[in-house]
Coordinates of C-alpha atoms in Angstrom, one line a residue:
Chain S
M7 CA 112.8 59.8 89.4
E8 CA 109.7 60.9 91.2
M9 CA 109.4 60.0 94.7
T10 CA 106.5 59.7 97.2
V11 CA 106.2 61.6 100.4
K12 CA 107.1 58.4 102.3
G13 CA 110.1 57.7 100.1
A14 CA 111.5 61.3 100.5
A15 CA 110.8 61.3 104.2
D16 CA 112.8 58.1 104.7
L17 CA 115.7 59.2 102.3
L18 CA 116.0 62.6 104.5
K19 CA 115.7 60.8 107.9
G20 CA 118.4 58.5 107.0
A21 CA 120.7 61.1 105.7
K22 CA 123.4 63.3 107.3
D23 CA 124.8 66.6 106.3
V24 CA 122.2 67.9 104.3
L25 CA 122.6 71.0 102.2
I26 CA 119.2 72.8 101.4
L27 CA 119.3 75.3 98.4
C28 CA 116.8 78.0 97.8
H29 CA 116.2 79.9 94.6
Q30 CA 117.4 83.3 93.7
S31 CA 115.4 86.3 94.4
P32 CA 114.3 84.2 97.4
D33 CA 110.6 84.6 98.2
G34 CA 108.5 83.4 101.2
D35 CA 107.9 80.0 99.8
T36 CA 111.5 79.1 98.9
L37 CA 112.8 80.4 102.2
G38 CA 109.9 79.1 104.6
S39 CA 110.3 75.8 103.0
G40 CA 114.0 75.7 103.2
Y41 CA 114.1 76.8 106.8
G42 CA 111.2 74.7 107.6
L43 CA 112.9 71.8 106.3
Y44 CA 116.1 72.7 108.4
F45 CA 114.0 72.8 111.5
C46 CA 112.4 69.4 110.9
L47 CA 115.7 67.8 110.2
K48 CA 117.2 69.5 113.5
K49 CA 114.3 67.7 115.3
L50 CA 115.3 64.4 113.6
G51 CA 118.8 64.8 114.8
V52 CA 120.0 65.5 111.2
R53 CA 122.6 68.1 110.6
A54 CA 121.6 70.6 107.8
R55 CA 122.6 74.2 106.5
V56 CA 120.6 76.5 104.3
L57 CA 122.1 78.1 101.2
C58 CA 120.5 80.9 99.3
P59 CA 122.2 82.4 96.3
D60 CA 121.0 85.9 97.0
K61 CA 120.4 88.2 100.1
I62 CA 117.5 87.4 102.3
P63 CA 114.9 90.1 102.3
E64 CA 114.7 91.9 105.9
L65 CA 111.0 90.7 106.1
F66 CA 111.8 87.0 106.0
K67 CA 114.8 87.4 108.6
P68 CA 112.6 86.1 111.5
L69 CA 112.4 82.7 109.8
L70 CA 116.2 82.3 110.7
R71 CA 115.6 82.6 114.5
G72 CA 117.1 79.5 116.1
Y73 CA 119.1 78.7 112.8
R74 CA 123.0 77.9 113.2
E75 CA 125.2 77.8 110.5
E76 CA 127.4 74.8 110.8
P77 CA 130.2 73.8 108.5
F78 CA 130.2 70.5 106.8
D79 CA 130.8 68.8 103.5
P80 CA 127.3 68.1 102.2
A81 CA 126.3 64.5 101.8
L82 CA 122.8 65.1 100.5
V83 CA 122.0 68.3 98.2
V84 CA 118.3 69.1 98.5
A85 CA 116.8 72.0 96.2
V86 CA 113.6 73.4 97.5
D87 CA 111.0 75.5 95.4
I88 CA 113.4 75.4 92.4
A89 CA 111.8 74.4 89.2
D90 CA 114.8 74.8 87.0
A91 CA 118.6 74.4 88.0
K92 CA 119.0 78.0 86.3
L93 CA 117.1 79.7 89.1
M94 CA 119.8 78.8 91.6
G95 CA 121.6 81.8 90.2
R96 CA 125.2 82.2 91.2
L97 CA 125.0 78.5 92.9
C98 CA 124.2 76.9 89.6
A99 CA 127.4 76.3 88.2
Q100 CA 128.4 74.5 91.5
Y101 CA 125.1 72.5 92.2
G102 CA 123.0 72.5 89.0
D103 CA 124.1 69.1 88.1
S104 CA 124.4 67.5 91.6
V105 CA 121.0 68.0 93.3
D106 CA 120.1 64.6 95.1
L107 CA 116.5 65.5 95.7
C108 CA 114.1 68.3 94.5
I109 CA 111.2 69.1 96.7
D110 CA 108.7 71.4 94.6
H111 CA 105.1 72.2 93.5
H112 CA 105.8 73.8 90.0
I113 CA 104.4 71.9 87.2
S114 CA 107.1 73.5 84.9
N115 CA 109.7 71.5 87.0
T116 CA 112.3 70.5 84.5
G117 CA 113.4 67.3 86.2
Y118 CA 116.9 68.5 86.7
A119 CA 117.5 66.6 90.0
R120 CA 118.3 63.0 90.6
R121 CA 115.3 62.4 92.6
L122 CA 112.0 64.5 92.7
L123 CA 109.2 64.9 95.2
L124 CA 106.7 66.9 93.2
D125 CA 103.1 67.9 94.2
R126 CA 101.4 69.6 91.2
E127 CA 98.5 70.5 93.5
A128 CA 100.1 72.3 96.4
A129 CA 99.7 75.9 96.5
G130 CA 103.3 76.2 97.7
T131 CA 106.4 74.0 98.4
A132 CA 105.7 74.6 102.1
E133 CA 102.6 72.3 101.8
V134 CA 105.0 69.5 100.7
I135 CA 107.4 70.2 103.6
F136 CA 104.3 70.0 105.8
A137 CA 103.4 66.6 104.4
L138 CA 107.0 65.5 105.4
A139 CA 106.6 66.8 108.8
K140 CA 103.5 64.9 109.2
E141 CA 105.0 61.8 107.8
W142 CA 107.9 62.1 110.3
G143 CA 105.2 62.6 113.1
L144 CA 106.8 65.6 114.3
A145 CA 105.4 67.5 117.4
P146 CA 103.7 71.0 116.6
D147 CA 106.2 73.6 116.9
P148 CA 105.3 77.2 116.6
H149 CA 108.7 78.4 114.7
L150 CA 108.4 75.7 112.2
A151 CA 104.7 76.7 111.8
D152 CA 105.8 80.2 111.1
C153 CA 108.1 78.9 108.4
L154 CA 105.6 76.8 106.6
Y155 CA 102.7 79.3 107.0
T156 CA 105.0 82.1 105.4
G157 CA 105.5 79.8 102.4
I158 CA 101.9 79.0 101.8
A159 CA 100.6 82.5 102.4
T160 CA 103.4 83.8 100.1
D161 CA 102.4 81.6 97.1
S162 CA 98.7 81.5 97.4
G163 CA 98.5 85.4 97.8
C164 CA 97.2 84.9 101.2
F165 CA 94.7 82.2 99.9
K166 CA 93.4 84.6 97.2
Y167 CA 94.7 82.8 94.1
Q168 CA 93.4 80.0 92.1
N169 CA 96.0 77.6 93.5
T170 CA 94.5 77.6 96.9
T171 CA 92.7 74.3 97.5
P172 CA 90.6 73.1 100.5
R173 CA 93.8 71.3 101.6
T174 CA 95.7 74.6 101.6
H175 CA 93.1 75.9 104.1
R176 CA 93.3 72.9 106.2
I177 CA 97.0 73.1 106.5
A178 CA 96.6 76.6 107.4
A179 CA 94.2 75.7 110.1
E180 CA 96.5 73.2 111.6
L181 CA 99.6 75.5 111.3
M182 CA 97.7 78.0 113.3
E183 CA 97.1 75.5 115.9
W184 CA 100.8 74.7 116.0
G185 CA 101.2 78.4 116.9
A186 CA 102.0 80.2 113.6
D187 CA 101.5 83.9 114.0
A188 CA 99.5 84.3 111.1
A189 CA 98.3 87.9 111.5
E190 CA 101.8 89.2 112.2
I191 CA 103.2 87.3 109.1
N192 CA 100.5 88.5 106.8
R193 CA 101.0 92.1 108.0
A194 CA 104.7 91.9 107.2
I195 CA 104.1 90.1 103.8
F196 CA 101.1 91.9 102.5
D197 CA 100.6 95.2 104.5
T198 CA 104.1 96.5 104.3
K199 CA 105.7 98.5 101.5
S200 CA 108.9 100.4 100.8
Q201 CA 109.0 104.1 100.1
G202 CA 110.4 103.3 96.7
R203 CA 107.6 100.8 96.1
L204 CA 104.8 103.1 97.2
A205 CA 106.2 106.1 95.0
A206 CA 106.3 103.8 91.9
E207 CA 102.7 102.7 92.6
S208 CA 101.6 106.2 92.8
A209 CA 103.5 107.3 89.6
L210 CA 101.8 104.3 87.6
I211 CA 98.5 105.0 88.9
R212 CA 98.9 108.9 88.2
S213 CA 100.2 107.9 84.6
I214 CA 97.0 105.8 83.5
R215 CA 95.0 107.0 80.7
Y216 CA 91.3 105.5 80.0
F217 CA 90.1 104.9 76.5
C218 CA 87.1 103.1 75.0
G219 CA 84.6 104.2 77.6
G220 CA 86.9 103.0 80.4
R221 CA 87.5 99.6 79.1
L222 CA 91.0 100.2 78.1
A223 CA 93.5 101.5 80.6
V224 CA 97.1 102.2 79.7
A225 CA 99.9 103.0 82.2
V226 CA 102.9 104.9 80.9
M227 CA 106.2 104.7 82.7
D228 CA 108.6 106.6 80.4
L229 CA 112.3 107.1 81.6
A230 CA 111.6 110.7 82.7
T231 CA 108.7 109.6 85.0
I232 CA 110.6 106.6 86.3
A233 CA 113.6 109.0 87.1
E234 CA 111.3 111.4 88.9
T235 CA 110.0 108.7 91.3
G236 CA 113.3 108.1 92.6
A237 CA 112.3 104.4 92.8
G238 CA 114.6 101.6 91.7
P239 CA 113.7 99.2 88.9
A240 CA 112.7 96.4 91.2
D241 CA 110.0 98.8 92.8
F242 CA 108.2 98.4 89.5
D243 CA 108.0 94.6 89.3
G244 CA 104.6 93.1 89.6
L245 CA 102.9 96.5 89.2
T246 CA 101.9 95.5 85.7
A247 CA 98.7 94.1 86.9
L248 CA 97.3 97.4 88.2
P249 CA 95.7 99.0 85.2
R250 CA 93.6 95.8 84.8
Q251 CA 92.4 96.0 88.3
V252 CA 90.3 99.1 87.5
E253 CA 86.7 98.7 87.7
G254 CA 85.3 98.1 84.3
V255 CA 88.6 97.8 82.5
E256 CA 88.8 94.7 80.2
I257 CA 92.2 95.5 78.7
G258 CA 94.9 96.9 81.0
V259 CA 98.2 97.8 79.5
T260 CA 101.5 98.9 81.0
L261 CA 104.2 100.5 78.8
R262 CA 107.6 100.7 80.5
E263 CA 110.4 102.6 78.5
R264 CA 113.5 100.4 78.7
E265 CA 115.7 102.5 76.6
P266 CA 114.8 105.8 74.7
G267 CA 111.9 105.2 72.6
F268 CA 111.7 101.4 73.3
F269 CA 108.8 100.3 75.3
K270 CA 108.2 96.9 76.9
V271 CA 104.5 96.3 76.9
S272 CA 102.5 94.2 79.3
V273 CA 98.8 93.3 78.5
R274 CA 96.4 91.9 81.0
T275 CA 92.8 91.1 80.1
S276 CA 89.8 90.4 82.4
S277 CA 87.4 88.3 80.9
Y278 CA 87.0 88.0 77.0
V279 CA 89.9 89.5 75.2
D280 CA 92.8 87.2 74.2
A281 CA 95.8 89.0 75.5
S282 CA 98.3 86.8 73.4
A283 CA 96.5 87.5 70.3
L284 CA 96.6 91.3 71.0
A285 CA 100.3 91.0 71.6
A286 CA 101.0 88.7 68.7
Q287 CA 99.8 91.7 66.4
L288 CA 102.8 93.5 67.6
G289 CA 105.1 90.5 67.4
G290 CA 104.9 89.3 71.0
G291 CA 103.0 86.5 72.6
G292 CA 102.0 84.9 76.1
H293 CA 98.8 83.6 77.7
I294 CA 95.1 84.3 77.2
R295 CA 94.9 86.7 80.2
A296 CA 98.7 88.0 80.4
A297 CA 100.9 88.5 77.4
G298 CA 103.8 90.9 76.2
C299 CA 105.4 92.6 73.3
T300 CA 107.7 95.7 72.7
V301 CA 106.8 99.1 70.9
R302 CA 109.0 101.7 69.5
G303 CA 108.4 105.4 69.4
T304 CA 107.5 108.4 71.8
A305 CA 105.3 107.7 74.6
D306 CA 102.4 109.1 72.9
E307 CA 103.0 107.2 69.9
A308 CA 103.2 104.0 71.7
V309 CA 100.0 104.6 73.4
E310 CA 98.3 105.4 70.3
T311 CA 99.5 102.1 68.7
I312 CA 98.1 100.3 71.7
H313 CA 94.8 102.2 71.5
Q314 CA 94.1 101.7 67.9
L315 CA 95.0 97.9 68.3
A316 CA 93.0 97.3 71.4
K317 CA 89.8 98.9 70.3
E318 CA 89.6 96.1 67.6
F319 CA 89.5 93.7 70.4
L320 CA 86.7 95.2 72.5
H321 CA 83.1 94.7 72.1
Chain M
M1 CA 68.0 86.4 125.2
E2 CA 71.1 84.4 123.8
M3 CA 70.3 81.3 121.8
T4 CA 72.2 78.3 120.8
V5 CA 72.9 77.4 117.2
K6 CA 70.4 74.4 117.7
G7 CA 67.8 76.9 119.1
A8 CA 68.0 79.5 116.4
A9 CA 68.0 76.8 113.8
D10 CA 64.8 75.2 115.3
L11 CA 63.1 78.7 115.3
L12 CA 64.0 79.5 111.8
K13 CA 63.0 76.2 110.4
G14 CA 59.7 76.3 112.0
A15 CA 59.1 80.0 111.0
K16 CA 57.3 81.3 107.8
D17 CA 57.6 84.6 105.9
V18 CA 61.0 85.7 107.4
L19 CA 62.3 89.1 106.7
I20 CA 66.1 89.4 106.8
L21 CA 67.6 92.8 107.4
C22 CA 71.1 93.6 106.5
H23 CA 73.1 96.7 107.8
Q24 CA 73.7 100.1 106.1
S25 CA 76.5 100.5 103.7
P26 CA 76.3 96.8 102.9
D27 CA 79.5 94.8 102.8
G28 CA 80.2 91.3 101.8
D29 CA 79.5 89.9 105.4
T30 CA 75.9 91.4 105.9
L31 CA 75.0 90.6 102.2
G32 CA 76.7 87.0 102.0
S33 CA 75.0 86.2 105.4
G34 CA 71.7 87.8 104.5
Y35 CA 71.3 86.2 101.1
G36 CA 73.0 83.0 102.4
L37 CA 70.4 82.6 104.9
Y38 CA 67.7 83.3 102.4
F39 CA 68.9 80.4 100.2
C40 CA 69.1 78.1 103.3
L41 CA 65.5 79.0 104.2
K42 CA 64.4 78.6 100.6
K43 CA 65.8 74.8 100.8
L44 CA 63.9 74.4 104.1
G45 CA 60.6 75.7 102.4
V46 CA 60.5 78.7 104.4
R47 CA 59.5 81.8 102.6
A48 CA 61.8 84.7 103.1
R49 CA 62.9 88.2 101.7
V50 CA 65.9 90.2 102.2
L51 CA 65.9 94.1 102.9
C52 CA 69.0 96.3 102.9
P53 CA 68.6 100.0 103.8
D54 CA 71.2 101.1 101.2
K55 CA 72.0 100.1 97.5
I56 CA 73.8 96.9 97.0
P57 CA 77.5 97.7 95.5
E58 CA 77.8 96.2 92.0
L59 CA 80.5 93.6 93.1
F60 CA 78.0 91.9 95.4
K61 CA 75.2 91.7 92.9
P62 CA 76.2 88.1 91.8
L63 CA 75.0 86.9 95.2
L64 CA 71.3 87.7 94.2
R65 CA 71.3 85.2 91.5
G66 CA 68.3 82.9 92.1
Y67 CA 66.9 85.4 94.6
R68 CA 63.1 86.3 94.0
E69 CA 61.5 89.0 95.8
E70 CA 57.9 87.8 97.2
P71 CA 55.5 90.3 98.9
F72 CA 54.3 89.2 102.3
D73 CA 53.8 90.5 105.9
P74 CA 56.8 89.3 107.9
A75 CA 55.9 86.9 110.7
L76 CA 59.6 86.9 111.9
V77 CA 62.3 89.6 111.6
V78 CA 66.0 88.6 111.4
A79 CA 69.0 91.0 111.7
V80 CA 72.2 89.7 110.2
D81 CA 75.6 91.2 111.1
I82 CA 73.8 94.2 112.6
A83 CA 75.8 94.9 116.0
D84 CA 73.5 98.1 116.9
A85 CA 70.0 98.8 115.8
K86 CA 71.2 102.3 114.6
L87 CA 73.2 100.6 111.8
M88 CA 69.9 99.7 110.1
G89 CA 70.0 103.5 108.7
R90 CA 66.8 104.3 107.3
L91 CA 65.1 101.1 108.4
C92 CA 65.8 101.6 112.0
A93 CA 62.7 103.6 112.8
Q94 CA 60.5 100.7 111.5
Y95 CA 62.5 97.8 112.7
G96 CA 64.9 98.9 115.3
D97 CA 62.5 97.8 118.2
S98 CA 61.1 94.7 116.6
V99 CA 63.9 92.3 115.6
D100 CA 62.9 88.8 116.8
L101 CA 66.4 87.3 116.1
C102 CA 69.9 88.8 115.6
I103 CA 72.5 86.6 114.2
D104 CA 75.9 88.2 114.6
H105 CA 79.7 88.0 115.6
H106 CA 80.5 91.4 116.8
I107 CA 81.6 91.5 120.5
S108 CA 80.1 95.0 120.5
N109 CA 76.5 93.7 119.7
T110 CA 74.2 96.0 122.0
G111 CA 71.6 93.3 122.4
Y112 CA 68.9 95.4 120.9
A113 CA 67.0 92.1 119.4
R114 CA 64.5 89.9 121.3
R115 CA 67.0 86.9 120.7
L116 CA 70.4 86.9 119.9
L117 CA 72.6 84.2 118.4
L118 CA 76.2 85.6 118.8
D119 CA 79.5 83.8 118.1
R120 CA 82.2 86.1 119.3
E121 CA 84.8 84.0 117.9
A122 CA 83.6 84.0 114.4
A123 CA 85.6 86.1 111.8
G124 CA 82.4 86.9 110.0
T125 CA 78.6 86.3 110.5
A126 CA 78.7 84.0 107.6
E127 CA 80.4 81.5 110.0
V128 CA 77.5 81.4 111.9
I129 CA 75.2 81.0 108.9
F130 CA 77.2 78.3 108.0
A131 CA 77.0 76.5 111.4
L132 CA 73.1 76.8 110.8
A133 CA 73.3 75.2 107.4
K134 CA 75.2 72.3 108.9
E135 CA 72.7 72.0 111.9
W136 CA 69.9 71.8 109.2
G137 CA 72.0 69.1 107.3
L138 CA 71.6 71.1 104.0
A139 CA 73.3 69.3 100.9
P140 CA 76.4 71.3 99.5
D141 CA 75.4 74.1 97.2
P142 CA 77.6 76.1 95.1
H143 CA 75.5 79.4 95.2
L144 CA 75.1 79.2 99.0
A145 CA 78.9 78.6 99.4
D146 CA 79.7 81.7 97.2
C147 CA 77.5 83.6 99.7
L148 CA 79.1 82.3 102.8
Y149 CA 82.6 82.4 101.3
T150 CA 82.0 86.1 100.3
G151 CA 81.0 86.9 104.0
I152 CA 83.9 85.1 105.6
A153 CA 86.5 86.5 103.1
T154 CA 85.3 90.2 103.3
D155 CA 85.5 90.2 107.2
S156 CA 88.8 88.2 107.6
G157 CA 90.5 90.5 104.8
C158 CA 91.0 87.2 102.8
F159 CA 92.3 85.3 106.0
K160 CA 94.7 88.2 106.7
Y161 CA 93.5 89.4 109.8
Q162 CA 93.8 88.7 113.6
N163 CA 90.1 87.4 113.8
T164 CA 90.8 84.6 111.5
T165 CA 90.8 81.3 113.4
P166 CA 91.6 77.6 112.4
R167 CA 87.8 77.1 112.2
T168 CA 87.6 80.1 109.6
H169 CA 90.0 78.1 107.3
R170 CA 88.3 74.9 107.8
I171 CA 85.0 76.4 106.9
A172 CA 86.4 78.0 103.9
A173 CA 88.1 74.4 102.8
E174 CA 84.5 73.1 103.1
L175 CA 82.9 76.0 101.2
M176 CA 85.4 75.4 98.5
E177 CA 84.4 71.9 98.1
W178 CA 80.6 72.8 97.9
G179 CA 81.8 74.7 94.9
A180 CA 82.6 78.5 96.0
D181 CA 84.4 80.2 93.3
A182 CA 86.9 81.6 95.6
A183 CA 89.5 83.0 93.2
E184 CA 86.7 84.9 91.2
I185 CA 85.2 86.2 94.6
N186 CA 88.5 87.3 95.8
R187 CA 89.4 89.1 92.6
A188 CA 86.1 91.1 92.7
I189 CA 86.6 92.0 96.3
F190 CA 90.3 92.5 96.6
D191 CA 91.7 93.2 93.2
T192 CA 89.4 95.6 91.7
K193 CA 89.2 99.4 92.4
S194 CA 87.3 102.2 91.1
Q195 CA 89.0 105.0 89.2
G196 CA 88.2 107.3 92.0
R197 CA 89.7 105.0 94.8
L198 CA 92.8 104.7 92.8
A199 CA 93.2 108.5 92.3
A200 CA 92.6 108.9 96.0
E201 CA 95.4 106.3 96.6
S202 CA 97.8 108.1 94.3
A203 CA 97.1 111.3 95.8
L204 CA 97.4 110.3 99.3
I205 CA 100.7 108.4 98.8
R206 CA 102.3 111.5 97.0
S207 CA 101.2 113.7 99.8
I208 CA 103.2 111.7 102.4
R209 CA 106.0 113.4 104.1
Y210 CA 108.5 111.5 106.2
F211 CA 110.3 112.8 109.5
C212 CA 112.4 111.3 112.2
G213 CA 114.5 109.0 110.0
G214 CA 111.4 107.7 108.4
R215 CA 109.8 106.4 111.5
L216 CA 107.0 109.2 111.1
A217 CA 104.9 109.3 107.9
V218 CA 102.4 112.0 107.6
A219 CA 99.8 112.1 104.7
V220 CA 98.1 115.4 104.1
M221 CA 94.8 115.5 102.3
D222 CA 94.0 119.4 102.2
L223 CA 91.0 120.5 100.4
A224 CA 92.7 121.5 97.4
T225 CA 94.4 118.2 96.9
I226 CA 91.1 116.4 97.6
A227 CA 89.4 118.6 95.0
E228 CA 92.3 118.0 92.4
T229 CA 92.0 114.0 92.5
G230 CA 88.3 114.0 91.3
A231 CA 87.8 111.4 93.9
G232 CA 84.7 111.2 96.1
P233 CA 84.7 111.5 100.0
A234 CA 84.1 107.5 100.1
D235 CA 87.1 107.1 97.9
F236 CA 89.2 108.0 101.0
D237 CA 87.6 105.6 103.4
G238 CA 90.0 103.2 104.7
L239 CA 93.0 104.8 103.3
T240 CA 94.3 106.1 106.7
A241 CA 96.1 102.8 107.3
L242 CA 98.4 103.6 104.4
P243 CA 101.3 105.8 105.9
R244 CA 101.8 103.3 108.6
Q245 CA 102.3 100.4 106.1
V246 CA 105.5 102.0 104.9
E247 CA 108.5 99.9 105.8
G248 CA 110.2 101.4 108.9
V249 CA 107.4 103.7 109.9
E250 CA 106.2 103.4 113.6
I251 CA 103.8 106.2 113.5
G252 CA 101.6 106.9 110.6
V253 CA 99.3 109.8 110.4
T254 CA 96.5 111.1 107.9
L255 CA 95.3 114.5 108.1
R256 CA 92.2 115.1 106.2
E257 CA 90.9 118.7 105.9
R258 CA 87.0 118.6 106.7
E259 CA 86.5 122.3 106.3
P260 CA 89.1 125.3 105.8
G261 CA 91.6 125.1 108.5
F262 CA 90.2 122.0 110.1
F263 CA 91.9 118.6 109.9
K264 CA 90.7 115.2 111.0
V265 CA 93.7 113.4 112.2
S266 CA 94.1 109.5 112.1
V267 CA 97.0 108.0 114.2
R268 CA 98.3 104.6 113.6
T269 CA 101.2 102.8 115.1
S270 CA 103.3 99.8 114.4
S271 CA 104.6 98.2 117.5
Y272 CA 105.3 100.4 120.6
V273 CA 103.9 104.0 120.4
D274 CA 100.5 104.1 122.3
A275 CA 98.4 105.9 119.7
S276 CA 95.7 106.8 122.0
A277 CA 98.2 108.5 124.2
L278 CA 99.5 110.5 121.4
A279 CA 95.9 111.5 120.3
A280 CA 94.9 112.4 123.7
Q281 CA 97.5 115.3 123.7
L282 CA 95.4 116.9 121.1
G283 CA 92.1 116.2 122.8
G284 CA 91.4 112.9 121.1
G285 CA 91.6 109.3 121.9
G286 CA 91.1 105.7 120.6
H287 CA 92.9 102.4 120.9
I288 CA 96.7 101.5 121.4
R289 CA 97.4 101.1 117.7
A290 CA 94.8 103.5 116.2
A291 CA 93.4 106.6 117.3
G292 CA 92.1 110.1 116.3
C293 CA 91.8 113.7 117.1
T294 CA 91.6 117.1 115.3
V295 CA 93.9 119.8 114.7
R296 CA 93.4 123.6 113.5
G297 CA 95.7 125.6 111.2
T298 CA 97.1 125.5 107.9
A299 CA 98.4 122.0 106.4
D300 CA 102.0 123.0 107.2
E301 CA 101.0 124.0 110.8
A302 CA 99.0 120.9 111.3
V303 CA 102.0 118.8 110.1
E304 CA 104.4 120.5 112.2
T305 CA 102.1 120.2 115.3
I306 CA 102.0 116.3 114.5
H307 CA 105.8 116.4 113.8
Q308 CA 106.7 118.0 117.2
L309 CA 104.4 115.9 119.2
A310 CA 105.1 112.5 117.6
K311 CA 108.9 112.8 118.0
E312 CA 108.4 112.7 121.8
F313 CA 107.0 109.2 121.4
L314 CA 109.6 107.8 119.1
H315 CA 112.6 106.3 120.5

């Protein structure tokens, strides 16, 4: 059942002993929303606890300032920013079927929860928590503002992505007036990188080969190169967008060797090539600007396969 | 003489044949503000022309859509986003002493112009142009919105930096409602890099050496390494912040060899080391979080000098 902000606000205000669930591999939006909701409920005199299936990254630890873990048997289970019960990870077995209220912004939400407060226009779930805070008439609070700003900045790529709306900016303005330490939060999220991540980036950049007058860029992360960097697998996550970001590149491809002779291929395009059509030629698929497939062979063979195919798509 | 927004708006509305000057090495704020002002004046029926001392970077060319160069003898010379007459570059000799109105946001503005509209709180000069547009009561216009959004996004680091205020966000919200293509502008400014820039980044990352348990990071760009990258000098601009961005680093240093055995040193610190005090030990200076000096010797000697000095500052 889909709820209104007012309906969800009433439900939560009248509740007691609320368990708040975050999704696995927690990011700034699920944590900012989860702890943000906790601090709202605390102000309302409602006891709450936040549960996260995975370890909380160091950079988001400041959100927990003032949080106190209290033991209780939950009377209401709330999932924040969890589009699918599977994303609860290790908590799915216990809570997958028993979420009383899901607060979310993903259009892909599967409707697994008994009640759903879903704002498909929100850049982050933290925008929805902000709407609840306003509905409750809560007084401005700097730490709550830090939580919600963290959620919004994370999911909007610091207001850079398509999902940013005028409302996103107006909420950010109000959160800054509440006292959110926006510059410091952004420094921690966007301008801090691990040594491993930086090594992975450098290796990936170095591996880029350009073809077709610079319109095709192919990065090749074979097993030997990956081992050399000393970076872990997670350090390579999200780097597949890099080759396409090079000036003049229409098709950016990243080949990542998963086992000897077996490459996972990510295809990104800038403006006119249909990435999914290209990937489909190799048995893969995806979206118009981002798609994927697999290729077998040596690194050089894999690059040549991509090169021959891609040039048919460029004009 | 400092002016109010109303005063400057009246002056410009009553003017004719306005020459608008941008600063050298033009960025998104001087160009977004300059062309933004041009399009405002066009709507008011005031003839104008934009003059920029250097080539306009490809990525900002879309701002010129609808711009028509008209020849005239200027009756009013307006400088936008130019804090100091010297920043006019090759135009300084002709216009340095004859600016009728300067519109700016730099607290360091030298007051070289006859009249000055200066908003020290504005993240970008484009915020001031927006205030003028509102004063004139101009109707929302998508292309004008693109110009002003470009200026604001550029100078605020897409709302990431300390100079971003609640007002900055509210103006961004309104410009999006006017039709600014924010996501595409941000992609062009923040997610596009030249091959040379990428090569420079990769080389700089690879050159980083860590000391003092990872609290000191030193990047060394010696002449041989710079030559290997194939990148131009400009490709290294702005990369000096990189070593400090590594997780756990308190002091980030970049050594750049300018001539054999002569290194320019950039020092950045995270939270407690006084960068200017450190640089002062080597005859340099600067600010608490960013400072500079020079060191002579081989690359290894220069690194060791920094290492020995820096460890005195770490605790």
